[in-house]
Coordinates of C-alpha atoms in Angstrom, one line a residue:
Chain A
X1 CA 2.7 -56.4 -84.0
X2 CA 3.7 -53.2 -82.3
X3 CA 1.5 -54.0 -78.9
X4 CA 3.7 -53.5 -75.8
X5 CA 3.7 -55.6 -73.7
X6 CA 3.4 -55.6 -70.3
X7 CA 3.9 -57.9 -67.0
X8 CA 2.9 -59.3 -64.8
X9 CA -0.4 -60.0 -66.7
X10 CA -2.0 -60.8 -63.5
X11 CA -1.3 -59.3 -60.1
X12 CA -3.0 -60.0 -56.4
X13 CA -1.4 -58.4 -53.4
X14 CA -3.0 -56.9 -50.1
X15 CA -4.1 -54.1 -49.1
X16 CA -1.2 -51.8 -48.1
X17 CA 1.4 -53.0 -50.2
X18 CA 2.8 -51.8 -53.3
X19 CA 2.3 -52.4 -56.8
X20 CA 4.3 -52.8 -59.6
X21 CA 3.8 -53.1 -63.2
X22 CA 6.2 -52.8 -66.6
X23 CA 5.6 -51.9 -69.8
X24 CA 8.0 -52.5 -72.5
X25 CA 7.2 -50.9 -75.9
X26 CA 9.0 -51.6 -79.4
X27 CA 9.3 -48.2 -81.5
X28 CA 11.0 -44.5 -80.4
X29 CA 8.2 -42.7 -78.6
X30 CA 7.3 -38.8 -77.8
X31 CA 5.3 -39.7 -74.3
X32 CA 4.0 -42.8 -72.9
X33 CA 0.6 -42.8 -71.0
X34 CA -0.7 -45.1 -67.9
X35 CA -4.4 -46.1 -67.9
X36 CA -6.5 -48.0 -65.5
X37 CA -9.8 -49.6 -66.6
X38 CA -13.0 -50.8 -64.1
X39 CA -14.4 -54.0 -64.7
X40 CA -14.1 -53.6 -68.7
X41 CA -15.7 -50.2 -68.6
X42 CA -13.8 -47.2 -70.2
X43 CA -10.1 -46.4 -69.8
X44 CA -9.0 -43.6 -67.3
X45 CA -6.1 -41.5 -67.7
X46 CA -3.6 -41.5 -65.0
X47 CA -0.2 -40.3 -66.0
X48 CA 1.1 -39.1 -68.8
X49 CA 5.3 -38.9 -69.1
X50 CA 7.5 -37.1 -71.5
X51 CA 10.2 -38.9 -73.7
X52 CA 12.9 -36.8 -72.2
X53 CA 11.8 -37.9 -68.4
X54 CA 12.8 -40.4 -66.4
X55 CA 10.5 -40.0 -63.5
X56 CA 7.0 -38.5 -62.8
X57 CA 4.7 -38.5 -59.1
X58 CA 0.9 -38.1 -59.0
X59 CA -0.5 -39.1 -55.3
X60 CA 0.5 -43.2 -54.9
X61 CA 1.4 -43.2 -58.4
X62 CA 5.3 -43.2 -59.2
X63 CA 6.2 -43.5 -62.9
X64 CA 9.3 -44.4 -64.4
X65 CA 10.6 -44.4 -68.4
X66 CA 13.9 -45.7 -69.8
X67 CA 13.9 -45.2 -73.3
X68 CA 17.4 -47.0 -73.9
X69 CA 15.5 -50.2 -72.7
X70 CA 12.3 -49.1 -73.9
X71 CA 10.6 -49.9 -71.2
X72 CA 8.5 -48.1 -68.0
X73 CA 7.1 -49.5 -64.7
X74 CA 4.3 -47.8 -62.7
X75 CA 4.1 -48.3 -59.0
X76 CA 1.3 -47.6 -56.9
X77 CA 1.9 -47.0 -53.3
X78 CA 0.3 -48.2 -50.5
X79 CA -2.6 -49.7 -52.4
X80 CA -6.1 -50.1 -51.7
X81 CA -9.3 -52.4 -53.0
X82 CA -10.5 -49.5 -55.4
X83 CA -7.4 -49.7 -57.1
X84 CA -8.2 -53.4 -58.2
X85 CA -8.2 -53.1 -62.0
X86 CA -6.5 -53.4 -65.2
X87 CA -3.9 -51.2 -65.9
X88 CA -2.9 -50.4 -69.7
X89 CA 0.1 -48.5 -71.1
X90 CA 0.3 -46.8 -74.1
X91 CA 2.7 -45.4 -76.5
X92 CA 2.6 -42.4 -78.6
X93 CA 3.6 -42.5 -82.2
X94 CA 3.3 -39.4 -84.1
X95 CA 5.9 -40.1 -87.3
X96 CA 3.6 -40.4 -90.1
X97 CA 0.6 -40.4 -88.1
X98 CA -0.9 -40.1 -84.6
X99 CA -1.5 -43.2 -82.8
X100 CA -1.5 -45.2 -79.8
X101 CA -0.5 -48.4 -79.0
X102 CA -1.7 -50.0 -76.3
X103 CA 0.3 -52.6 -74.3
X104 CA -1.6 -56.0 -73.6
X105 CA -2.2 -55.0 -69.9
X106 CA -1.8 -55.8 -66.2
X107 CA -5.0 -56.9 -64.3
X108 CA -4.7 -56.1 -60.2
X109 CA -6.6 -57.7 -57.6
X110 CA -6.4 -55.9 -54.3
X111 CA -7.2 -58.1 -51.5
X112 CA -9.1 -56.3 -48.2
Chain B
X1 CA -11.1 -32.9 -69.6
X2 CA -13.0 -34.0 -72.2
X3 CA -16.4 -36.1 -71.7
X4 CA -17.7 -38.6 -73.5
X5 CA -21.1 -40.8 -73.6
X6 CA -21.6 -43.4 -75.6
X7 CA -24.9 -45.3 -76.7
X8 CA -25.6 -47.9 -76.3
X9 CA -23.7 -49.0 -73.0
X10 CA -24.8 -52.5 -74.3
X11 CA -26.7 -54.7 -76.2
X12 CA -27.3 -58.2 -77.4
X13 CA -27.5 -58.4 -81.0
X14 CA -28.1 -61.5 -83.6
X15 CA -25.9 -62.7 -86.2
X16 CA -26.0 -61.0 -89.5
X17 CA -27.7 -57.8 -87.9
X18 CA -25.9 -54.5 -87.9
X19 CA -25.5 -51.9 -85.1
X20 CA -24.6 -48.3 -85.3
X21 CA -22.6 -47.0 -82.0
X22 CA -23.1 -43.3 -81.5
X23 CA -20.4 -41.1 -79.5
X24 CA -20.4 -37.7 -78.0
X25 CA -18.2 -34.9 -77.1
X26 CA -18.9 -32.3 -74.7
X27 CA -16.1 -29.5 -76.8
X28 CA -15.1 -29.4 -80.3
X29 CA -12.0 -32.5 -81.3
X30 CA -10.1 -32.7 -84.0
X31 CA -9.4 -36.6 -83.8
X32 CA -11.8 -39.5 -82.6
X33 CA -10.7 -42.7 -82.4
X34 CA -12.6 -46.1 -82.1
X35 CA -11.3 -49.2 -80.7
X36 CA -12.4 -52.9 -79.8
X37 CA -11.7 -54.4 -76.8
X38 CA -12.2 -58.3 -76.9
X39 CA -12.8 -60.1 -73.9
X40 CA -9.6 -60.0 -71.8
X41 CA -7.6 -58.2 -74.2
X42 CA -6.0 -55.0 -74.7
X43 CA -7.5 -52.4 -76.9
X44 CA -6.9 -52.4 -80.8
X45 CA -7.4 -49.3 -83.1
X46 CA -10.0 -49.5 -85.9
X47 CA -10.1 -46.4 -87.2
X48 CA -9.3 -42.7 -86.7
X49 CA -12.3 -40.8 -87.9
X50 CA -11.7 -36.8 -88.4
X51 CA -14.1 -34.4 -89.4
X52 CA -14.9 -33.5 -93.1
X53 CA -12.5 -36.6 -94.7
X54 CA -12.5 -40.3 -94.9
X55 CA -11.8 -42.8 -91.3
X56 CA -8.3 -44.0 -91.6
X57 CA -8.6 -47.5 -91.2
X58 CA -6.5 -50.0 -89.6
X59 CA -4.5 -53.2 -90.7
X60 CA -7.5 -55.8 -90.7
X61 CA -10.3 -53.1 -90.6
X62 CA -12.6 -52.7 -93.4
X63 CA -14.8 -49.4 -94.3
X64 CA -17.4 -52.5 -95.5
X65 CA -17.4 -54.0 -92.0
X66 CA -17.5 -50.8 -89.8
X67 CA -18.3 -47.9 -91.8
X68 CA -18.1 -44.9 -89.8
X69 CA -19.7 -41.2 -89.7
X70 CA -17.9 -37.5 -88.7
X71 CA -20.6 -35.3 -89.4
X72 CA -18.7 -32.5 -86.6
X73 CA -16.7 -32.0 -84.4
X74 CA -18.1 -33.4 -81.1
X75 CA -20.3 -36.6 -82.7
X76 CA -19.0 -39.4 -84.4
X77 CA -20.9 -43.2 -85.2
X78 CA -19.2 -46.7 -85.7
X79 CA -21.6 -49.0 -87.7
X80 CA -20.1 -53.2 -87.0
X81 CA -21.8 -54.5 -89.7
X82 CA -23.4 -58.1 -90.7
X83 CA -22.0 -59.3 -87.1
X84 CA -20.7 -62.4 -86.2
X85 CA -20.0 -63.8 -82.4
X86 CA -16.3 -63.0 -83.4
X87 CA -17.3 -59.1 -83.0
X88 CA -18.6 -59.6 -79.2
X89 CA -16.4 -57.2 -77.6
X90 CA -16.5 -53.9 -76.0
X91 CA -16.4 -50.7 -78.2
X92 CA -14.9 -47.8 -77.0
X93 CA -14.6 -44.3 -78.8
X94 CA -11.9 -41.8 -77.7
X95 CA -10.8 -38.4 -78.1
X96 CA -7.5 -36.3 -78.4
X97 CA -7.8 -33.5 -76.4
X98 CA -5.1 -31.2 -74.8
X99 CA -5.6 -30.4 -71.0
X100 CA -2.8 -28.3 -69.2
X101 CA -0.7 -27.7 -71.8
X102 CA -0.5 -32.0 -73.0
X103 CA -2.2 -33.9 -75.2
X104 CA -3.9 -37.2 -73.5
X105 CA -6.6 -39.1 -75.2
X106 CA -10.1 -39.4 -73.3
X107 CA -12.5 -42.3 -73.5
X108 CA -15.9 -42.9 -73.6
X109 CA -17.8 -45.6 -70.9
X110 CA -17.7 -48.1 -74.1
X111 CA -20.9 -49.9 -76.1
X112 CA -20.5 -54.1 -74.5
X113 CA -21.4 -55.8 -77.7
X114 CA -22.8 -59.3 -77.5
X115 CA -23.6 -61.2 -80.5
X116 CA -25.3 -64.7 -80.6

């Protein structure tokens, strides 16, 4: 299969504290994309970073890519109870054809 | 950004029925995507549906089992076909859109797909 995968699968922290999540992919990659999904409603982009990055900000979000490991984290900052959700990333493929590939995901629980 | 509706947001549907999903663009895409969600999992691409040619099916997917329409550029439908409780799962369509000079992909709310 060429899911990523990611981990923890399951996360619960409280409010305040940070998060992190990782995401390790198997094939070379032009950008790799963070997601965050409600309660098994539709996915919403976050962050998108470039193969030739290594780090990328937006807000509480810090994102990180090494492609000699293959692998990303994403870290929200000082986290809240709306950010209680499953988190997905995903890797671009264009060689041959354009396609994601979606890593198996990191559920968050945010405890008030 | 792109956005994208879906219908329907749900439904409950018996065994050996057939349901058609119907999305919608606000602009003009290129590429549409559907995937299926199944309960806890990650998402898994069916097909890649463009406009004026043939869905490009997956590994596992079938045109029998979920034929799909591209009439234009902004509307696409999935049909899941003679169902089974294996296809309860969510449905999502997505687009490829570029926003600020990158290419993301957008999604719709997703169709919630019980069947008994």
């Amino acid at each position: 299969s060429q899911q990523g995968e990611e981990d923890p699968q399951a996360l619960s922290i409280q409010e305040g504290e940070n998060a992190t999540m990782n995401c390790s992919y198997k094939t070379s990659i032009n950008n790799l994309q963070w997601y965050r999904q409600n309660s098994g409603r539709g996915l919403v982009h976050l962050i998108l970073i470039r193969s030739n990055e290594r780090e990328k900000h937006s807000g509480r979000l810090r994102v990180t890519l090494d492609t000699s490991k293959k692998s990303s984290s994403l870290l929200i900052t000082a986290s809240r109870a709306a950010d209680t959700a499953s988190y997905f990333c995903a890797t671009v493929i264009t060689s041959g054809t354009y396609k994601y590939i979606f890593g198996t995901g990191t559920r968050l629980k945010v405890l008030a | 950004s792109a956005v994208i509706s879906q219908k329907p947001s749900r439904d409950i549907c018996q065994r050996g029925t057939s349901l058609t999903i119907q999305c919608q663009v606000d602009s003009q895409v290129t590429m549409m995507f559907w995937y299926r969600q199944q309960p806890g999992q990650s998402l898994t691409l069916i097909a890649t549906a463009n406009q004026g040619s043939e869905a490009t099916y997956e590994s596992g997917f079938v045109i029998d089992k979920f034929p799909i329409s591209r009439p234009n550029l902004t509307f696409s439908t999935l049909t899941v076909s003679n169902m089974s409780p294996e296809d309860s799962s969510i449905y999502l369509c997505s687009v490829k859109y570029r926003d600020r000079n990158q290419e993301t992909q957008y999604f719709g709310p997703g169709t919630r797909l019980l069947v008994l």
